[in-house]
Coordinates of C-alpha atoms in Angstrom, one line a residue:
X1 CA 20.6 -11.6 17.0
X2 CA 22.6 -14.0 19.2
X3 CA 23.1 -17.5 17.7
X4 CA 24.2 -20.4 19.8
X5 CA 27.4 -21.8 21.4
X6 CA 30.0 -23.3 19.0
X7 CA 31.0 -26.9 19.4
X8 CA 34.6 -28.0 19.8
X9 CA 36.0 -28.6 16.3
X10 CA 38.8 -31.1 16.3
X11 CA 41.4 -30.3 13.5
X12 CA 42.3 -33.2 11.3
X13 CA 45.7 -33.7 9.7
X14 CA 46.1 -32.7 6.1
X15 CA 43.5 -31.1 3.9
X16 CA 40.3 -32.5 2.5
X17 CA 39.3 -32.5 -1.1
X18 CA 36.9 -30.0 -2.8
X19 CA 33.2 -30.1 -2.1
X20 CA 31.2 -31.5 -5.0
X21 CA 27.4 -30.8 -5.2
X22 CA 24.5 -31.6 -7.4
X23 CA 23.7 -28.6 -9.5
X24 CA 19.9 -28.4 -10.0
X25 CA 20.3 -26.0 -12.9
X26 CA 22.3 -28.4 -15.0
X27 CA 21.4 -31.7 -13.4
X28 CA 25.1 -32.5 -13.0
X29 CA 27.6 -32.9 -10.2
X30 CA 30.0 -30.0 -10.1
X31 CA 33.0 -29.1 -8.0
X32 CA 32.7 -25.9 -5.9
X33 CA 35.5 -23.3 -6.2
X34 CA 34.9 -20.8 -3.5
X35 CA 38.3 -19.2 -3.2
X36 CA 39.7 -18.4 0.2
X37 CA 36.3 -17.7 1.8
X38 CA 33.2 -19.6 1.0
X39 CA 29.8 -17.9 1.4
X40 CA 26.7 -19.8 2.4
X41 CA 23.2 -18.7 3.3
X42 CA 20.5 -20.9 4.8
X43 CA 16.9 -19.7 5.4
X44 CA 16.0 -20.3 9.0
X45 CA 12.9 -21.2 10.9
X46 CA 9.6 -19.4 11.5
X47 CA 9.6 -19.7 15.4
X48 CA 6.0 -20.4 16.1
X49 CA 6.6 -24.0 17.4
X50 CA 9.4 -26.4 18.3
X51 CA 11.8 -27.4 15.5
X52 CA 11.3 -30.9 14.0
X53 CA 13.4 -33.6 12.2
X54 CA 13.0 -31.8 8.9
X55 CA 14.8 -28.8 10.4
X56 CA 17.5 -31.1 11.9
X57 CA 18.0 -32.6 8.4
X58 CA 18.3 -29.3 6.8
X59 CA 20.8 -27.7 9.2
X60 CA 22.9 -30.9 9.5
X61 CA 23.2 -30.8 5.7
X62 CA 24.4 -27.2 5.8
X63 CA 26.7 -28.0 8.7
X64 CA 28.3 -30.8 6.6
X65 CA 28.9 -28.3 3.8
X66 CA 30.4 -25.9 6.3
X67 CA 32.7 -28.6 7.7
X68 CA 33.8 -30.0 4.3
X69 CA 34.8 -26.5 3.2
X70 CA 36.7 -25.8 6.4
X71 CA 38.5 -29.2 6.0
X72 CA 39.5 -28.1 2.5
X73 CA 41.2 -25.0 4.0
X74 CA 38.5 -22.4 3.3
X75 CA 37.1 -19.8 5.7
X76 CA 33.3 -19.9 5.7
X77 CA 31.0 -16.9 6.0
X78 CA 27.7 -18.6 7.0
X79 CA 24.6 -16.5 7.3
X80 CA 21.2 -17.7 8.6
X81 CA 18.0 -15.8 9.2
X82 CA 15.0 -16.4 11.5
X83 CA 11.6 -15.3 10.3
X84 CA 10.4 -13.8 13.5
X85 CA 7.3 -12.2 12.0
X86 CA 5.0 -14.2 9.7
X87 CA 1.4 -15.5 9.5
X88 CA 1.9 -18.8 11.4
X89 CA 3.6 -17.0 14.2
X90 CA 0.8 -14.4 14.5
X91 CA -1.9 -17.0 14.2
X92 CA -0.3 -19.2 16.9
X93 CA 0.2 -16.3 19.2
X94 CA -3.5 -15.2 18.9
X95 CA -4.7 -18.8 19.4
X96 CA -2.7 -19.3 22.5
X97 CA -3.0 -15.8 24.0
X98 CA 0.7 -15.1 23.9
X99 CA 2.4 -12.0 22.6
X100 CA 3.9 -12.8 19.2
X101 CA 7.3 -11.4 20.3
X102 CA 7.4 -13.6 23.4
X103 CA 6.4 -16.6 21.4
X104 CA 9.2 -15.9 18.8
X105 CA 11.8 -15.4 21.5
X106 CA 10.8 -18.6 23.3
X107 CA 10.9 -20.8 20.2
X108 CA 14.2 -19.3 19.0
X109 CA 15.7 -20.2 22.3
X110 CA 14.5 -23.8 21.9
X111 CA 16.0 -23.8 18.4
X112 CA 19.3 -22.6 19.7
X113 CA 19.3 -25.4 22.3
X114 CA 18.5 -27.9 19.6
X115 CA 21.3 -26.7 17.3
X116 CA 23.8 -26.7 20.1
X117 CA 22.8 -30.3 21.1
X118 CA 23.4 -31.4 17.5
X119 CA 26.8 -29.8 17.6
X120 CA 26.0 -27.6 14.5
X121 CA 28.5 -24.8 13.9
X122 CA 26.6 -21.5 14.5
X123 CA 26.3 -19.0 11.7
X124 CA 28.7 -16.2 11.4
X125 CA 25.7 -13.9 11.3
X126 CA 22.3 -14.9 12.7
X127 CA 19.8 -12.3 11.6
X128 CA 16.1 -11.7 12.5
X129 CA 13.6 -10.3 10.1
X130 CA 12.2 -7.8 12.7
X131 CA 15.7 -6.3 13.3
X132 CA 16.2 -6.0 9.5
X133 CA 12.9 -4.3 8.6
X134 CA 14.7 -1.1 7.5
X135 CA 17.0 -3.0 5.2
X136 CA 14.1 -5.0 3.8
X137 CA 11.9 -2.0 3.2
X138 CA 14.8 0.0 1.5
X139 CA 15.3 -3.0 -0.9
X140 CA 11.6 -3.1 -1.6
X141 CA 11.6 0.6 -2.5
X142 CA 14.5 0.0 -4.9
X143 CA 12.8 -3.0 -6.5
X144 CA 9.6 -1.1 -7.0
X145 CA 11.4 2.0 -8.4
X146 CA 13.2 -0.3 -10.9
X147 CA 9.8 -1.3 -12.3
X148 CA 10.2 -5.0 -11.2
X149 CA 7.4 -4.8 -8.6
X150 CA 3.8 -3.7 -8.6
X151 CA 0.9 -3.4 -6.2
X152 CA -2.3 -5.3 -5.7
X153 CA -4.7 -3.8 -3.2
X154 CA -1.7 -2.3 -1.3
X155 CA 0.4 -5.4 -1.3
X156 CA 3.7 -5.3 -3.3
X157 CA 4.5 -8.2 -5.7
X158 CA 7.6 -9.0 -7.6
X159 CA 7.0 -9.6 -11.3
X160 CA 8.7 -12.8 -12.6
X161 CA 8.7 -11.2 -16.0
X162 CA 11.4 -8.8 -14.7
X163 CA 13.7 -11.8 -13.9
X164 CA 15.1 -13.1 -17.1
X165 CA 16.6 -16.1 -15.5
X166 CA 13.6 -17.0 -13.3
X167 CA 13.3 -20.7 -12.7
X168 CA 16.9 -21.4 -13.9
X169 CA 18.2 -22.8 -10.6
X170 CA 15.3 -25.1 -9.9
X171 CA 15.1 -26.3 -13.5
X172 CA 11.4 -27.1 -12.9
X173 CA 8.6 -26.6 -15.4
X174 CA 6.0 -23.8 -15.0
X175 CA 3.4 -26.4 -14.0
X176 CA 5.7 -27.9 -11.3
X177 CA 6.5 -24.4 -10.0
X178 CA 2.8 -23.5 -9.8
X179 CA 2.0 -26.6 -7.8
X180 CA 4.8 -26.1 -5.4
X181 CA 4.1 -22.4 -5.0
X182 CA 0.6 -23.1 -3.8
X183 CA 1.8 -25.7 -1.4
X184 CA 4.5 -23.5 0.2
X185 CA 2.7 -20.4 1.1
X186 CA 2.2 -18.8 -2.2
X187 CA -1.0 -17.4 -3.7
X188 CA -1.1 -18.3 -7.4
X189 CA -4.9 -17.8 -7.6
X190 CA -5.0 -14.2 -6.3
X191 CA -6.9 -11.9 -8.5
X192 CA -5.0 -8.9 -9.8
X193 CA -1.6 -10.5 -10.2
X194 CA 0.1 -10.2 -13.5
X195 CA 1.4 -13.7 -13.4
X196 CA 0.3 -16.5 -11.0
X197 CA 4.0 -17.1 -10.1
X198 CA 4.6 -13.4 -9.0
X199 CA 5.4 -13.5 -5.3
X200 CA 4.6 -11.2 -2.4
X201 CA 7.4 -8.8 -1.3
X202 CA 5.5 -6.8 1.3
X203 CA 2.1 -6.9 2.8
X204 CA -0.1 -3.9 3.4
X205 CA -1.0 -3.3 7.0
X206 CA -3.9 -5.5 8.3
X207 CA -6.0 -4.6 11.4
X208 CA -4.4 -5.9 14.6
X209 CA -1.1 -6.9 13.0
X210 CA 2.3 -5.3 13.6
X211 CA 3.3 -2.5 11.3
X212 CA 6.1 0.0 11.1
X213 CA 6.2 3.8 10.7
X214 CA 7.6 5.1 7.4
X215 CA 10.7 7.2 7.8
X216 CA 9.7 9.7 5.2
X217 CA 7.1 10.4 2.5
X218 CA 9.9 11.9 0.3
X219 CA 10.5 8.6 -1.5
X220 CA 7.4 8.7 -3.6
X221 CA 8.4 7.1 -6.9
X222 CA 7.8 9.0 -10.1
X223 CA 4.5 8.2 -11.8
X224 CA 2.5 7.5 -8.6
X225 CA -1.1 8.5 -9.3
X226 CA -2.4 11.5 -7.2
X227 CA -6.0 10.8 -8.2
X228 CA -6.6 8.6 -5.1
X229 CA -4.7 7.6 -2.0
X230 CA -1.9 5.3 -3.0
X231 CA -1.1 2.3 -0.9
X232 CA 2.5 2.6 -1.9
X233 CA 4.4 5.8 -1.6
X234 CA 8.0 4.7 -1.5
X235 CA 7.4 1.4 0.2
X236 CA 4.7 2.5 2.7
X237 CA 1.4 0.8 2.1
X238 CA -1.6 2.8 3.2
X239 CA 0.3 6.0 2.7
X240 CA -0.8 9.3 1.3
X241 CA -1.0 10.0 -2.4
X242 CA 1.7 11.9 -4.2
X243 CA -0.3 15.2 -4.0
X244 CA -1.1 14.7 -0.3
X245 CA 2.5 13.8 0.5
X246 CA 3.6 17.1 -1.0
X247 CA 1.2 19.2 1.0
X248 CA 1.0 17.2 4.3
X249 CA 4.4 15.9 5.4
X250 CA 3.1 15.5 8.9
X251 CA 0.8 12.7 8.1
X252 CA 2.1 9.4 9.5
X253 CA 2.3 6.5 7.2
X254 CA 2.7 2.9 8.2
X255 CA 5.1 0.2 7.0
X256 CA 3.4 -3.0 6.3
X257 CA 5.1 -6.0 7.7
X258 CA 7.5 -7.8 5.3
X259 CA 6.1 -11.0 3.9
X260 CA 8.9 -13.5 3.8
X261 CA 7.4 -15.6 1.0
X262 CA 10.2 -16.7 -1.2
X263 CA 10.2 -17.3 -4.9
X264 CA 7.8 -20.1 -5.8
X265 CA 10.2 -23.0 -5.5
X266 CA 12.9 -24.2 -3.1
X267 CA 15.1 -27.3 -2.7
X268 CA 13.2 -29.0 0.2
X269 CA 9.6 -29.1 1.5
X270 CA 10.7 -28.5 5.1
X271 CA 12.5 -25.2 4.7
X272 CA 13.5 -23.1 1.7
X273 CA 17.2 -22.6 1.5
X274 CA 19.5 -21.0 -0.9
X275 CA 23.3 -21.2 -0.8
X276 CA 26.2 -20.2 -3.0
X277 CA 29.9 -20.0 -2.8
X278 CA 31.9 -16.8 -3.5
X279 CA 35.4 -16.2 -4.7

């Protein structure tokens, strides 16, 4: 996906000092040591409406991180996504009678203009969810086959029990995480989940919503029941059962759309962002 035009960056004499950040895991200020290239990832917008001051705050903050690292002599590999398929986008498109793809394209262009006007350095890679569906679904398959995910009525959930360090970065209590999870698009009250904090990786196909064809029924994980049609064969909700897949490879399955709900907590209420440096 195309990002936006880069601003002129005026080089300063000398070299700046190392970036120091507040580490939420320890509650302390720590110095970053990224090596020659620093890696940073920021979760982008869901393009169903114009960006707001919360977005400006978030991306100006990441831009400052980017510039401080550059001033200290590091190259920066900055990645940002845009969630160009999600509930708010589909709901707004239906309410306004606009195709969801056209709505996403329009608001992404507005966002690009805003970022350029703020002189924010564009990401090295600007990635859309729709263009990454195959990568996302492959990862969902691997997570499920590892035993770290399970299904509820065809939807795939990640089990927090499988993440031994879950909650370490936020350093929040379980009660705090549950409260934030409900506020930020999570579903802690859903019946059938193993833990209220388990989060949705992939949604089964809903009527009238976008879905993707499964590339193959060959990825049926071991242990899938053949007693009834399974909503997950590989990572294809509403697919055939194991037995049916073995005898009817011509049946078309459907990918559900990825559900970009992130783990229950994030650093800011305006957008959930994760970043790290790499050696």
